[in-house]
Amino acid sequence: MSMLLLGSLFGVVTLLFMFSGAPISFALGSVAVLFMAFFMPASALDTVTQNVYEEMASITLLSIPLFILKGAAIGKSRAGQDLYAAMHVWMGRIPGGLGIANVFACALFAAMAGSSPATCSAIGSAGIPEMRKRGYSPGFAAGIIAAGGTLGILLPPSITMILYAVAAEQSLGRLFLAGIFPGVLLVVLFAVYAGLRYRKEHALAEAEFKRSGAASALLARETFTTRQKFEMLPRVVPFVLLLIGVMVALYGGFATPSETAGLGALLALLLIATIYGVWRPKDVAPILTSTLKESTMLMFIIGMSLLFSYVMSYLHISQAAAEWIVGMQLSKWVLLFAVLLMVILLGFFLPPVSIILMTAPIILPPLKAAGFDLIWFGILMTIVMETGLIHPPVGLNIFVIKNIAPDIELRDIIWGVLPFVLLMLLAVLLICIFPGIATLLPDAVMGAVNAAR
């Protein structure tokens, strides 16, 4: 069988399993085992478990359940509500301050939890009702939370970045550092848009009041005293210290990424036990149960995705596809555009985990040959995959928002997130024009660390 026919058959069968409604892990694993049975030596099936184990025997992957534990500890406590409340009090006087406060609360929570759905749920459960109560339109309120939640896979520690580091064989420390400035860029873009959109809605509310006398809650002014502001600080300071402590341990060379994940999980458990009294077995059980379920699901997807990639590599499908892409002799920027467009299209149907592990063997060799920095590309790919979390038809964060705010029409949520999708694509363009946004910090920090040694 020719390589073209084999590759086409592999792709068609994969799509059939994907659209059959089977869970992604079962779909990928079934395709891998099926092609092992028909196109690989008979003994290959006897080594399925060994292959999966060898592919997953990475100390870097060990950090994933530990980061999930840290996120569950924070997400199952009142940390999200406390972060939101503190931000709201401190930014209440700024026009659109409530929306901006939700953006910043999402960013801080995402940096601690590392999970986009967890961020949406934790901040949105408090933020959306408050914004609705104060006159924000349903789509605007939903869009802020859904987009803010996507920061969970860009700001370190990010589970998605861990998988990319494994697939691309890149330094996880450098990748985490590279995500900081782009993450800040997105926070700024989201906050600026929130302020401008608020001004527009406020102007419309004023015009309606002058026309009909109907006063929107958006026109009400809310002020907080200095005492009230400082009374809110103790709610957020411990979690900021947790974030700083984890970063210092990682980038100060005191701990590896896996050790840092364990340290972060332990500190998070200590904090919720101290601040919220979550230490009894009945209180800790939901945290451990959630961690176990999410870790098992994610690690199973990773294992099957790695087996899927192993079969592609063994049959030379990924190598042939990479050679075909290189043979097209596209200019480097056309190549980059085509790859990112493919990632966007895959984001309609697949989560970031599967996109990374399925496409890395095919797209990374041509990009490396074209002279692109794979750390820099990892940031671009992560932002593009973020759009997949909030654009239809599969956008996970959209359905998380629908779950916590069932009274908001799905149509309103989708229209509310679309401006944020455009802002993410703008961020990708800016990072292409100014690559230092992603490369400056890791180069500077790693250079300083090497010089100190």
PDB file of N, CA, C and O in Angstrom, residues 84-113:
ATOM      1  N   TYR A  84     -12.400  37.366  43.558  1.00  0.00           N
ATOM      2  CA  TYR A  84     -13.291  38.258  42.827  1.00  0.00           C
ATOM      3  C   TYR A  84     -13.720  39.436  43.699  1.00  0.00           C
ATOM      4  O   TYR A  84     -13.703  40.593  43.268  1.00  0.00           O
ATOM      5  N   ALA A  85     -14.117  39.161  44.945  1.00  0.00           N
ATOM      6  CA  ALA A  85     -14.601  40.217  45.829  1.00  0.00           C
ATOM      7  C   ALA A  85     -13.519  41.261  46.086  1.00  0.00           C
ATOM      8  O   ALA A  85     -13.777  42.473  46.071  1.00  0.00           O
ATOM      9  N   ALA A  86     -12.278  40.805  46.315  1.00  0.00           N
ATOM     10  CA  ALA A  86     -11.180  41.742  46.570  1.00  0.00           C
ATOM     11  C   ALA A  86     -10.904  42.610  45.346  1.00  0.00           C
ATOM     12  O   ALA A  86     -10.714  43.831  45.462  1.00  0.00           O
ATOM     13  N   MET A  87     -10.881  41.994  44.169  1.00  0.00           N
ATOM     14  CA  MET A  87     -10.636  42.753  42.947  1.00  0.00           C
ATOM     15  C   MET A  87     -11.747  43.779  42.703  1.00  0.00           C
ATOM     16  O   MET A  87     -11.491  44.915  42.298  1.00  0.00           O
ATOM     17  N   HIS A  88     -12.981  43.358  42.961  1.00  0.00           N
ATOM     18  CA  HIS A  88     -14.120  44.261  42.736  1.00  0.00           C
ATOM     19  C   HIS A  88     -14.030  45.493  43.638  1.00  0.00           C
ATOM     20  O   HIS A  88     -14.253  46.626  43.188  1.00  0.00           O
ATOM     21  N   VAL A  89     -13.693  45.292  44.887  1.00  0.00           N
ATOM     22  CA  VAL A  89     -13.607  46.414  45.832  1.00  0.00           C
ATOM     23  C   VAL A  89     -12.503  47.377  45.425  1.00  0.00           C
ATOM     24  O   VAL A  89     -12.675  48.608  45.473  1.00  0.00           O
ATOM     25  N   TRP A  90     -11.358  46.862  45.010  1.00  0.00           N
ATOM     26  CA  TRP A  90     -10.219  47.714  44.680  1.00  0.00           C
ATOM     27  C   TRP A  90     -10.385  48.428  43.343  1.00  0.00           C
ATOM     28  O   TRP A  90      -9.780  49.481  43.110  1.00  0.00           O
ATOM     29  N   MET A  91     -11.181  47.881  42.436  1.00  0.00           N
ATOM     30  CA  MET A  91     -11.300  48.476  41.108  1.00  0.00           C
ATOM     31  C   MET A  91     -12.689  49.055  40.852  1.00  0.00           C
ATOM     32  O   MET A  91     -13.042  49.367  39.717  1.00  0.00           O
ATOM     33  N   GLY A  92     -13.469  49.224  41.912  1.00  0.00           N
ATOM     34  CA  GLY A  92     -14.843  49.662  41.762  1.00  0.00           C
ATOM     35  C   GLY A  92     -14.992  51.047  41.162  1.00  0.00           C
ATOM     36  O   GLY A  92     -15.997  51.347  40.522  1.00  0.00           O
ATOM     37  N   ARG A  93     -14.019  51.953  41.365  1.00  0.00           N
ATOM     38  CA  ARG A  93     -14.146  53.333  40.883  1.00  0.00           C
ATOM     39  C   ARG A  93     -13.769  53.489  39.417  1.00  0.00           C
ATOM     40  O   ARG A  93     -14.044  54.519  38.805  1.00  0.00           O
ATOM     41  N   ILE A  94     -13.116  52.487  38.847  1.00  0.00           N
ATOM     42  CA  ILE A  94     -12.721  52.561  37.441  1.00  0.00           C
ATOM     43  C   ILE A  94     -13.948  52.288  36.569  1.00  0.00           C
ATOM     44  O   ILE A  94     -14.714  51.363  36.842  1.00  0.00           O
ATOM     45  N   PRO A  95     -14.177  53.077  35.504  1.00  0.00           N
ATOM     46  CA  PRO A  95     -15.281  52.769  34.583  1.00  0.00           C
ATOM     47  C   PRO A  95     -15.132  51.353  34.017  1.00  0.00           C
ATOM     48  O   PRO A  95     -14.098  51.018  33.433  1.00  0.00           O
ATOM     49  N   GLY A  96     -16.127  50.554  34.226  1.00  0.00           N
ATOM     50  CA  GLY A  96     -16.020  49.160  33.804  1.00  0.00           C
ATOM     51  C   GLY A  96     -15.180  48.343  34.753  1.00  0.00           C
ATOM     52  O   GLY A  96     -14.748  47.230  34.417  1.00  0.00           O
ATOM     53  N   GLY A  97     -14.955  48.888  35.970  1.00  0.00           N
ATOM     54  CA  GLY A  97     -14.067  48.232  36.925  1.00  0.00           C
ATOM     55  C   GLY A  97     -14.517  46.840  37.311  1.00  0.00           C
ATOM     56  O   GLY A  97     -13.688  45.963  37.561  1.00  0.00           O
ATOM     57  N   LEU A  98     -15.826  46.603  37.350  1.00  0.00           N
ATOM     58  CA  LEU A  98     -16.318  45.279  37.706  1.00  0.00           C
ATOM     59  C   LEU A  98     -15.915  44.248  36.653  1.00  0.00           C
ATOM     60  O   LEU A  98     -15.464  43.146  36.986  1.00  0.00           O
ATOM     61  N   GLY A  99     -16.061  44.607  35.380  1.00  0.00           N
ATOM     62  CA  GLY A  99     -15.644  43.696  34.320  1.00  0.00           C
ATOM     63  C   GLY A  99     -14.142  43.482  34.324  1.00  0.00           C
ATOM     64  O   GLY A  99     -13.658  42.354  34.174  1.00  0.00           O
ATOM     65  N   ILE A 100     -13.392  44.572  34.518  1.00  0.00           N
ATOM     66  CA  ILE A 100     -11.928  44.474  34.574  1.00  0.00           C
ATOM     67  C   ILE A 100     -11.497  43.640  35.771  1.00  0.00           C
ATOM     68  O   ILE A 100     -10.560  42.840  35.686  1.00  0.00           O
ATOM     69  N   ALA A 101     -12.203  43.809  36.904  1.00  0.00           N
ATOM     70  CA  ALA A 101     -11.896  43.018  38.094  1.00  0.00           C
ATOM     71  C   ALA A 101     -12.065  41.536  37.824  1.00  0.00           C
ATOM     72  O   ALA A 101     -11.268  40.707  38.285  1.00  0.00           O
ATOM     73  N   ASN A 102     -13.091  41.178  37.050  1.00  0.00           N
ATOM     74  CA  ASN A 102     -13.291  39.770  36.705  1.00  0.00           C
ATOM     75  C   ASN A 102     -12.169  39.245  35.817  1.00  0.00           C
ATOM     76  O   ASN A 102     -11.751  38.092  35.950  1.00  0.00           O
ATOM     77  N   VAL A 103     -11.674  40.083  34.902  1.00  0.00           N
ATOM     78  CA  VAL A 103     -10.549  39.673  34.053  1.00  0.00           C
ATOM     79  C   VAL A 103      -9.322  39.377  34.915  1.00  0.00           C
ATOM     80  O   VAL A 103      -8.670  38.334  34.764  1.00  0.00           O
ATOM     81  N   PHE A 104      -9.001  40.293  35.837  1.00  0.00           N
ATOM     82  CA  PHE A 104      -7.831  40.106  36.693  1.00  0.00           C
ATOM     83  C   PHE A 104      -8.029  38.925  37.650  1.00  0.00           C
ATOM     84  O   PHE A 104      -7.073  38.178  37.925  1.00  0.00           O
ATOM     85  N   ALA A 105      -9.238  38.756  38.157  1.00  0.00           N
ATOM     86  CA  ALA A 105      -9.506  37.621  39.040  1.00  0.00           C
ATOM     87  C   ALA A 105      -9.330  36.303  38.285  1.00  0.00           C
ATOM     88  O   ALA A 105      -8.759  35.341  38.814  1.00  0.00           O
ATOM     89  N   CYS A 106      -9.792  36.258  37.041  1.00  0.00           N
ATOM     90  CA  CYS A 106      -9.608  35.065  36.207  1.00  0.00           C
ATOM     91  C   CYS A 106      -8.121  34.783  35.989  1.00  0.00           C
ATOM     92  O   CYS A 106      -7.678  33.635  36.050  1.00  0.00           O
ATOM     93  N   ALA A 107      -7.352  35.855  35.721  1.00  0.00           N
ATOM     94  CA  ALA A 107      -5.923  35.673  35.464  1.00  0.00           C
ATOM     95  C   ALA A 107      -5.212  35.115  36.692  1.00  0.00           C
ATOM     96  O   ALA A 107      -4.414  34.173  36.587  1.00  0.00           O
ATOM     97  N   LEU A 108      -5.496  35.684  37.884  1.00  0.00           N
ATOM     98  CA  LEU A 108      -4.844  35.209  39.102  1.00  0.00           C
ATOM     99  C   LEU A 108      -5.264  33.786  39.430  1.00  0.00           C
ATOM    100  O   LEU A 108      -4.433  32.943  39.788  1.00  0.00           O
ATOM    101  N   PHE A 109      -6.557  33.513  39.304  1.00  0.00           N
ATOM    102  CA  PHE A 109      -7.031  32.170  39.621  1.00  0.00           C
ATOM    103  C   PHE A 109      -6.477  31.153  38.623  1.00  0.00           C
ATOM    104  O   PHE A 109      -6.092  30.040  39.002  1.00  0.00           O
ATOM    105  N   ALA A 110      -6.437  31.534  37.340  1.00  0.00           N
ATOM    106  CA  ALA A 110      -5.907  30.631  36.320  1.00  0.00           C
ATOM    107  C   ALA A 110      -4.449  30.306  36.579  1.00  0.00           C
ATOM    108  O   ALA A 110      -4.004  29.174  36.379  1.00  0.00           O
ATOM    109  N   ALA A 111      -3.687  31.318  37.037  1.00  0.00           N
ATOM    110  CA  ALA A 111      -2.269  31.096  37.316  1.00  0.00           C
ATOM    111  C   ALA A 111      -2.073  30.132  38.477  1.00  0.00           C
ATOM    112  O   ALA A 111      -1.055  29.434  38.540  1.00  0.00           O
ATOM    113  N   MET A 112      -3.043  30.081  39.395  1.00  0.00           N
ATOM    114  CA  MET A 112      -2.924  29.165  40.527  1.00  0.00           C
ATOM    115  C   MET A 112      -3.502  27.793  40.218  1.00  0.00           C
ATOM    116  O   MET A 112      -2.963  26.775  40.640  1.00  0.00           O
ATOM    117  N   ALA A 113      -4.612  27.760  39.472  1.00  0.00           N
ATOM    118  CA  ALA A 113      -5.304  26.491  39.240  1.00  0.00           C
ATOM    119  C   ALA A 113      -4.816  25.771  37.990  1.00  0.00           C
ATOM    120  O   ALA A 113      -4.815  24.557  37.931  1.00  0.00           O
TER     121      ALA A 113
END
